[in-house]
Short mmCIF file of C-alpha atoms in Angstrom, two decimals:
data_model
loop_
_atom_site.label_atom_id
_atom_site.label_comp_id
_atom_site.label_asym_id
_atom_site.label_seq_id
_atom_site.Cartn_x
_atom_site.Cartn_y
_atom_site.Cartn_z
CA PHE A 3 -31.27 -17.42 -32.57
CA LEU A 4 -33.16 -20.44 -31.49
CA PHE A 5 -31.09 -21.80 -29.22
CA PHE A 6 -30.27 -18.47 -27.64
CA PRO A 7 -32.42 -15.98 -28.50
CA GLU A 8 -31.09 -14.07 -25.48
CA THR A 9 -28.08 -12.60 -28.58
CA ILE A 10 -29.93 -10.95 -31.06
CA ALA A 11 -30.14 -8.14 -29.00
CA PRO A 12 -26.59 -7.09 -28.10
CA MET A 13 -26.13 -8.77 -32.19
CA ALA A 14 -28.07 -6.03 -33.21
CA ARG A 15 -27.14 -3.02 -30.81
CA HIS A 16 -22.76 -4.09 -32.36
CA PRO A 17 -22.48 -1.50 -34.49
CA ALA A 18 -19.82 -4.07 -36.63
CA GLN A 19 -21.69 -7.31 -35.95
CA SER A 20 -25.46 -6.27 -36.33
CA LEU A 21 -24.04 -5.91 -40.46
CA PHE A 22 -23.89 -9.44 -40.71
CA LEU A 23 -27.96 -10.14 -40.48
CA GLY A 24 -28.17 -9.89 -44.29
CA ALA A 25 -25.94 -12.62 -44.50
CA ILE A 26 -29.07 -14.26 -43.60
CA PRO A 27 -30.59 -14.11 -46.41
CA MET A 28 -28.16 -14.26 -48.87
CA ALA A 29 -26.74 -17.48 -47.91
CA PHE A 30 -30.74 -18.97 -48.35
CA SER A 31 -31.37 -17.22 -52.24
CA THR A 32 -27.68 -18.87 -51.99
CA LEU A 33 -29.28 -22.27 -51.67
CA THR A 34 -32.40 -20.93 -53.71
CA ASN A 35 -29.93 -20.62 -56.95
CA GLY A 36 -28.15 -23.99 -56.15
CA PHE A 37 -31.84 -25.60 -56.04
CA VAL A 38 -32.43 -23.98 -59.46
CA LEU A 39 -29.01 -25.04 -61.44
CA ALA A 40 -28.26 -27.54 -59.78
CA VAL A 41 -30.48 -30.13 -58.33
CA ALA A 42 -33.86 -29.42 -59.72
CA PRO A 43 -32.58 -30.24 -63.86
CA TYR A 44 -31.76 -33.70 -62.91
CA ALA A 45 -35.09 -34.48 -60.93
CA VAL A 46 -36.97 -33.05 -63.64
CA ALA A 47 -34.96 -35.49 -66.04
CA ALA A 48 -35.14 -38.18 -63.91
CA ALA A 49 -39.30 -38.35 -63.07
CA GLY A 50 -40.04 -35.75 -66.33
CA GLN A 51 -43.20 -32.53 -66.10
CA ALA A 52 -44.25 -33.96 -62.79
CA THR A 53 -41.83 -33.18 -61.61
CA ALA A 54 -40.37 -30.65 -63.09
CA ARG A 55 -43.31 -28.41 -62.04
CA ALA A 56 -42.80 -29.41 -58.73
CA CYS A 57 -39.49 -27.95 -58.73
CA ALA A 58 -40.99 -24.97 -60.77
CA SER A 59 -43.15 -23.99 -57.48
CA ALA A 60 -40.82 -25.32 -55.38
CA ALA A 61 -38.29 -23.51 -56.40
CA LEU A 62 -40.88 -19.72 -56.34
CA ALA A 63 -42.11 -20.21 -53.24
CA LEU A 64 -38.16 -20.48 -51.83
CA TYR A 65 -38.18 -16.99 -53.45
CA TRP A 66 -41.33 -15.22 -51.77
CA PHE A 67 -40.35 -17.41 -48.89
CA ASN A 68 -36.34 -14.72 -48.79
CA VAL A 69 -38.21 -11.80 -50.22
CA PRO A 70 -39.27 -10.62 -46.92
CA ALA A 71 -36.43 -11.69 -45.09
CA VAL A 72 -34.49 -8.95 -47.51
CA ALA A 73 -37.07 -6.79 -47.17
CA LEU A 74 -35.77 -6.88 -43.53
CA ALA A 75 -31.93 -6.73 -43.22
CA VAL A 76 -32.11 -3.75 -46.49
CA LEU A 77 -34.75 -2.05 -43.58
CA LEU A 78 -34.55 -2.81 -40.19
CA VAL A 79 -29.98 -2.71 -39.93
CA PRO A 80 -29.48 0.84 -41.29
CA TRP A 81 -32.35 2.23 -39.25
CA PHE A 82 -30.70 0.11 -36.49
CA MET A 83 -27.25 2.20 -37.66
CA PHE A 84 -28.74 5.39 -37.92
CA THR A 85 -30.52 5.91 -34.76
CA THR A 86 -29.37 3.22 -32.04
CA HIS A 87 -25.12 3.09 -32.48
CA ASP A 88 -23.14 4.95 -32.20
CA GLN A 89 -19.72 4.69 -33.99
CA HIS A 90 -21.09 5.12 -37.18
CA GLN A 91 -18.31 7.89 -38.39
CA GLN A 92 -16.46 8.93 -42.05
CA HIS A 93 -13.54 8.68 -40.63
CA ASN A 94 -14.15 4.41 -39.45
CA ALA A 95 -16.27 3.93 -42.74
CA THR A 96 -15.62 0.23 -44.02
CA ALA A 97 -17.26 -1.61 -47.02
CA LEU A 98 -18.76 -3.34 -44.10
CA TYR A 99 -22.00 -1.30 -44.05
CA LEU A 100 -22.80 -3.09 -47.86
CA LEU A 101 -23.29 -5.44 -46.34
CA PRO A 102 -27.71 -5.01 -45.13
CA VAL A 103 -28.50 -3.43 -49.15
CA VAL A 104 -26.73 -6.24 -50.80
CA PRO A 105 -29.48 -8.99 -49.88
CA ALA A 106 -31.50 -6.99 -52.06
CA CYS A 107 -28.38 -7.83 -55.51
CA VAL A 108 -28.84 -11.08 -54.96
CA ALA A 109 -32.06 -11.87 -54.18
CA ALA A 110 -32.53 -10.06 -58.46
CA GLY A 111 -30.71 -12.50 -59.03
CA THR A 112 -32.64 -15.66 -57.23
CA ALA A 113 -35.17 -14.06 -59.57
CA GLY A 114 -33.67 -13.83 -62.78
CA THR A 115 -32.93 -17.38 -61.50
CA VAL A 116 -36.01 -18.91 -61.51
CA THR A 117 -37.08 -16.98 -64.48
CA ALA A 118 -35.06 -18.20 -66.01
CA ALA A 119 -34.68 -21.44 -65.56
CA PHE A 120 -38.52 -21.59 -65.49
CA GLY A 121 -40.97 -20.58 -68.24
CA PRO A 122 -44.25 -21.65 -69.22
CA PRO A 123 -45.40 -23.69 -68.52
CA LEU A 124 -44.22 -24.35 -65.89
CA LEU A 125 -45.40 -21.35 -64.36
CA SER A 126 -47.74 -18.67 -65.01
CA PRO A 127 -47.43 -15.93 -66.78
CA ARG A 128 -49.25 -13.99 -63.71
CA ALA A 129 -45.77 -15.78 -61.24
CA LEU A 130 -43.65 -15.28 -64.02
CA GLU A 131 -43.99 -11.83 -64.46
CA SER A 132 -44.56 -11.27 -60.45
CA VAL A 133 -40.83 -12.40 -59.93
CA LEU A 134 -39.46 -10.79 -63.12
CA VAL A 135 -41.21 -6.80 -61.55
CA SER A 136 -40.22 -8.51 -58.17
CA GLY A 137 -37.03 -9.12 -59.00
CA LEU A 138 -36.18 -6.02 -60.45
CA ALA A 139 -38.01 -3.81 -57.72
CA LEU A 140 -35.01 -5.39 -55.55
CA GLY A 141 -32.08 -4.64 -57.59
CA GLY A 142 -33.03 -1.39 -58.03
CA VAL A 143 -33.12 -0.66 -54.20
CA GLY A 144 -29.59 -3.90 -53.51
CA LEU A 145 -27.88 -1.25 -56.63
CA LEU A 146 -28.63 1.95 -55.73
CA LEU A 147 -27.77 1.60 -52.43
CA SER A 148 -24.55 0.29 -53.08
CA LEU A 149 -24.22 2.56 -55.19
CA GLN A 150 -24.71 5.49 -52.03
CA VAL A 151 -22.22 3.40 -50.12
CA CYS A 152 -19.37 2.96 -52.02
CA THR A 153 -19.02 6.35 -52.73
CA ILE A 154 -18.69 6.94 -48.20
CA TYR A 155 -15.63 4.62 -48.76
CA PHE A 156 -14.80 5.70 -51.58
CA GLN A 157 -14.49 9.52 -49.33
CA ARG A 158 -13.35 6.98 -46.76
CA LEU A 159 -9.84 5.61 -48.86
CA LEU A 160 -9.63 9.53 -50.28
CA PHE A 161 -9.89 11.30 -46.48
CA PHE A 162 -8.91 8.92 -43.98
CA ARG A 163 -6.21 6.15 -46.33
CA LEU A 164 -7.31 1.74 -45.94
CA PRO A 165 -9.33 0.95 -43.40
CA PRO A 166 -6.83 -1.12 -41.10
CA ARG A 167 -5.21 -3.90 -41.10
CA VAL A 168 -7.63 -6.12 -39.28
CA VAL A 169 -10.65 -4.91 -42.28
CA ILE A 170 -8.50 -4.03 -44.95
CA VAL A 171 -9.92 -7.53 -46.86
CA SER A 172 -13.79 -5.70 -46.76
CA SER A 173 -12.55 -4.29 -49.82
CA PHE A 174 -13.43 -6.02 -51.83
CA LEU A 175 -16.78 -6.40 -50.60
CA PRO A 176 -17.97 -3.57 -52.99
CA VAL A 177 -17.06 -6.12 -55.59
CA GLY A 178 -19.57 -8.13 -55.12
CA PRO A 179 -23.41 -5.71 -55.38
CA LEU A 180 -21.87 -4.38 -58.39
CA ALA A 181 -21.66 -7.50 -59.81
CA MET A 182 -24.43 -9.94 -58.91
CA THR A 183 -26.41 -6.92 -60.73
CA SER A 184 -25.36 -7.27 -63.54
CA LEU A 185 -24.95 -11.18 -62.96
CA ALA A 186 -28.98 -10.35 -62.11
CA LEU A 187 -30.05 -7.83 -64.70
CA VAL A 188 -28.69 -10.67 -67.67
CA ARG A 189 -30.24 -13.64 -66.70
CA LEU A 190 -33.99 -10.97 -65.44
CA GLY A 191 -33.18 -10.40 -69.73
CA ALA A 192 -33.14 -13.90 -71.00
CA GLY A 193 -36.42 -14.86 -67.94
CA ALA A 194 -38.00 -12.03 -69.86
CA GLU A 195 -36.52 -13.70 -73.27
CA ALA A 196 -38.91 -16.35 -72.51
CA MET A 197 -41.70 -15.38 -71.18
CA LEU A 198 -42.09 -13.13 -74.57
CA MET A 199 -40.95 -16.10 -76.62
CA ALA A 200 -43.87 -18.42 -74.71
CA ALA A 201 -46.49 -15.65 -75.31
CA TYR A 202 -46.15 -15.42 -78.70
CA ALA A 203 -45.56 -18.39 -79.91
CA ASP A 204 -48.11 -21.35 -79.78
CA SER A 205 -48.74 -23.78 -76.56
CA GLY A 206 -46.31 -26.37 -77.37
CA ALA A 207 -43.95 -24.52 -79.79
CA GLY A 208 -44.22 -21.71 -76.62
CA ALA A 209 -43.51 -24.02 -74.31
CA GLY A 210 -40.38 -25.61 -76.24
CA ALA A 211 -38.38 -21.08 -77.47
CA SER A 212 -39.15 -21.12 -74.07
CA ALA A 213 -36.89 -24.01 -71.86
CA ALA A 214 -34.47 -23.54 -74.56
CA ALA A 215 -33.70 -20.22 -74.35
CA SER A 216 -33.59 -20.92 -70.32
CA SER A 217 -31.01 -23.13 -70.23
CA ARG A 218 -28.96 -21.87 -72.74
CA LEU A 219 -29.92 -17.25 -71.44
CA SER A 220 -30.28 -17.62 -75.13
CA ARG A 221 -29.41 -13.65 -76.72
CA VAL A 222 -32.10 -14.01 -79.51
CA PRO A 223 -34.27 -11.33 -78.80
CA PRO A 224 -37.77 -12.28 -81.14
CA HIS A 225 -39.23 -9.43 -83.78
CA PRO A 226 -42.83 -8.57 -83.17
CA ASP A 227 -43.38 -8.84 -86.71
CA ALA A 228 -41.42 -11.92 -87.46
CA LEU A 229 -43.76 -14.22 -84.43
CA PRO A 230 -47.39 -15.76 -85.37
CA ALA A 231 -49.93 -13.63 -84.72
CA THR A 232 -51.57 -14.33 -81.25
CA ASP A 233 -54.52 -13.72 -79.27
CA PRO A 234 -53.87 -10.41 -77.34
CA ALA A 235 -54.79 -11.36 -74.11
CA SER A 236 -52.12 -14.41 -73.78
CA VAL A 237 -49.93 -11.31 -74.53
CA PRO A 238 -48.14 -10.49 -71.51
CA ARG A 239 -49.25 -6.42 -70.16
CA TYR A 240 -45.19 -5.66 -70.04
CA ALA A 241 -44.71 -6.66 -73.17
CA ALA A 242 -43.31 -3.55 -73.41
CA MET A 243 -40.73 -4.08 -70.52
CA LEU A 244 -39.74 -7.55 -71.63
CA ARG A 245 -38.06 -6.76 -74.33
CA ALA A 246 -37.13 -4.17 -73.21
CA ALA A 247 -35.62 -5.66 -70.53
CA ASP A 248 -33.14 -7.89 -72.41
CA GLY A 249 -31.28 -5.53 -74.29
CA ALA A 250 -31.07 -2.22 -71.82
CA GLY A 251 -30.32 -4.89 -69.32
CA LEU A 252 -27.22 -6.77 -70.98
CA VAL A 253 -26.05 -2.74 -71.48
CA LEU A 254 -25.85 -1.96 -67.59
CA ALA A 255 -24.52 -5.73 -66.54
CA LEU A 256 -21.06 -4.03 -69.02
CA ALA A 257 -21.08 -1.16 -67.66
CA LEU A 258 -21.29 -2.85 -63.87
CA TRP A 259 -18.80 -5.23 -64.20
CA GLY A 260 -16.56 -3.03 -65.20
CA PHE A 261 -17.26 -0.92 -62.34
CA ALA A 262 -16.95 -4.32 -60.76
CA LEU A 263 -13.15 -4.83 -61.90
CA TRP A 264 -12.15 -1.19 -61.12
CA TRP A 265 -13.10 -2.07 -56.89
CA LEU A 266 -11.63 -5.54 -57.97
CA ALA A 267 -8.57 -3.43 -58.35
CA VAL A 268 -8.16 -1.52 -56.01
CA ALA A 269 -8.81 -4.21 -53.52
CA VAL A 270 -5.59 -6.34 -54.44
CA ALA A 271 -3.75 -3.45 -54.79
CA SER A 272 -5.55 -2.27 -50.53
CA VAL A 273 -4.55 -6.51 -49.82
CA GLY A 274 -1.22 -6.62 -51.15
CA THR A 275 -0.18 -3.20 -49.70
CA THR A 276 -1.58 -3.78 -46.01
CA LEU A 277 -1.14 -7.68 -45.01
CA ARG A 278 1.78 -9.76 -45.10
CA ASN A 279 0.21 -12.52 -42.50
CA LEU A 280 -2.82 -13.27 -44.24
CA ALA A 281 -3.31 -16.29 -42.32
CA SER A 282 -3.80 -14.76 -39.34
CA TYR A 283 -7.27 -12.59 -40.85
CA GLY A 284 -9.60 -16.30 -40.23
CA LEU A 285 -12.99 -15.88 -41.14
CA GLY A 286 -12.86 -13.27 -41.90
CA LEU A 287 -11.30 -13.76 -45.31
CA TRP A 288 -14.95 -15.31 -46.68
CA ALA A 289 -14.96 -11.07 -46.99
CA GLY A 290 -13.24 -11.73 -50.29
CA VAL A 291 -14.45 -15.39 -51.56
CA PHE A 292 -17.85 -13.86 -52.77
CA PRO A 293 -17.59 -11.45 -54.26
CA VAL A 294 -14.73 -12.54 -56.46
CA GLY A 295 -16.92 -15.94 -57.46
CA VAL A 296 -20.36 -13.57 -57.81
CA LEU A 297 -17.46 -11.12 -60.89
CA VAL A 298 -16.99 -14.88 -61.86
CA LEU A 299 -20.58 -16.40 -62.49
CA ALA A 300 -21.37 -12.62 -63.61
CA THR A 301 -18.46 -12.40 -66.72
CA ALA A 302 -19.76 -16.50 -67.04
CA ALA A 303 -22.97 -14.74 -67.64
CA LEU A 304 -22.07 -12.27 -70.23
CA ALA A 305 -19.17 -14.51 -72.45
CA GLN A 306 -22.39 -16.50 -73.00
CA ALA A 307 -24.76 -13.18 -74.10
CA LEU A 308 -22.37 -11.44 -76.15
CA ASP A 309 -20.31 -14.88 -77.13
CA VAL A 310 -17.05 -13.24 -77.03
CA PRO A 311 -13.89 -14.94 -76.71
CA ALA A 312 -12.16 -13.35 -74.72
CA PHE A 313 -14.89 -13.28 -71.68
CA ARG A 314 -14.88 -16.72 -71.92
CA GLY A 315 -11.54 -16.64 -71.70
CA MET A 316 -11.40 -13.74 -68.90
CA ALA A 317 -14.23 -16.43 -67.12
CA ALA A 318 -12.17 -18.70 -66.91
CA ALA A 319 -8.45 -17.19 -64.50
CA LEU A 320 -11.19 -15.88 -62.64
CA ALA A 321 -12.10 -19.43 -61.74
CA CYS A 322 -9.13 -20.90 -61.14
CA VAL A 323 -8.46 -17.40 -58.99
CA HIS A 324 -11.13 -17.93 -57.41
CA TRP A 325 -11.12 -21.87 -57.28
CA LEU A 326 -7.79 -21.23 -55.19
CA MET A 327 -9.68 -18.37 -52.64
CA TRP A 328 -11.82 -21.32 -52.04
CA ALA A 329 -9.65 -23.80 -51.44
CA TYR A 330 -6.82 -21.84 -48.42
CA VAL A 331 -8.82 -19.86 -47.40
CA MET A 332 -11.60 -23.20 -46.66
CA ALA A 333 -8.05 -24.49 -45.22
CA LEU A 334 -7.77 -22.06 -42.47
CA THR A 335 -11.39 -21.81 -41.56
CA LEU A 336 -11.31 -25.29 -40.53
CA ARG A 337 -8.01 -25.45 -38.80
CA GLY A 338 -9.97 -22.24 -37.30
CA ALA A 339 -12.80 -24.47 -36.24
CA TRP A 340 -9.87 -27.82 -34.60
CA THR A 341 -8.43 -25.25 -32.40
CA GLY A 342 -11.79 -22.48 -31.96
CA ALA A 343 -9.26 -19.81 -32.59
CA GLY A 344 -11.76 -18.77 -35.43
CA PHE A 345 -14.39 -18.06 -33.88
CA GLU A 346 -15.56 -15.02 -32.62
CA ALA A 347 -18.13 -12.93 -31.57
CA PRO A 348 -17.35 -9.64 -29.85
CA CYS A 349 -20.79 -8.60 -29.41
CA LEU A 350 -21.01 -11.06 -26.35
CA ALA A 351 -17.62 -10.73 -25.27
CA GLU A 352 -18.98 -7.18 -24.60
CA SER A 353 -22.01 -7.69 -23.07
CA THR A 354 -20.24 -10.54 -20.86
CA GLU A 355 -18.22 -7.03 -19.97
CA ARG A 356 -20.97 -4.73 -19.33
#
């Protein structure tokens, strides 16, 4: 886009390629999560408190930098679908319609990652409150829009059967927003718990309690009667919401996880009965890698939250399957990149023909 800005307009007008614009904020959210979970802990361990504050501020800046891009994807791409695209009909609806709205679910997960990893005093309670509230709002937007799209896709399957072979791998996409919102709710609940523990404990113990809850995503809710007295002014303004976010979020996370498993079964059956030669589908196969990866993370988070051995075993099994999927699709992608056959831009080809 920077070197060839003339490609932006044809892509935005294309009924299929424009949907992938949502992948940009999704990728940035993934990079932010990687920074918080992989880079920041090592930097903090090596350099101490000052670096910890710097990493927390950097994670906060990365999160807020991406929020406008998420909003643009969630608002503008559907608007183009409503007003500009002329090929969207019920009989050709696919799960690709989810791509513009999933970034909101992924950003909600990033909000949960930031709040759970960096509690007070690394970030101020006001800053954490804003991330928590915005994460819950983004998760609500992404989840509810995704459920509407899943309804459209379910209706298409009911009345017009499976999608054509060229887009059948997109059947995995409904797993993504459901599993991502499940993961986001677990992490946001852990972040809310860490904030509440830090607010009710005295300053030194509060920081330690927050850090412990953050690092382990602990599920031990602080009971108000068992907490030491503190200045009411130091208690978060949304204390009641913080208490509810942990328990209610976990219940909803379980429900969404179960729904994601149902869509995973549908996707596996759809692909298994339609495709015979996966190697011919190149980059399209990545549509199945990300949703399964998110489901692995959601299962692992629920296993840690509930301390249920069955969830741990399922998370390990799904992780092995996901690793094999990733290795296979990466090999096909590298082969396509080497031969030049793996990258196509239908929107540019049609623009050139015109």
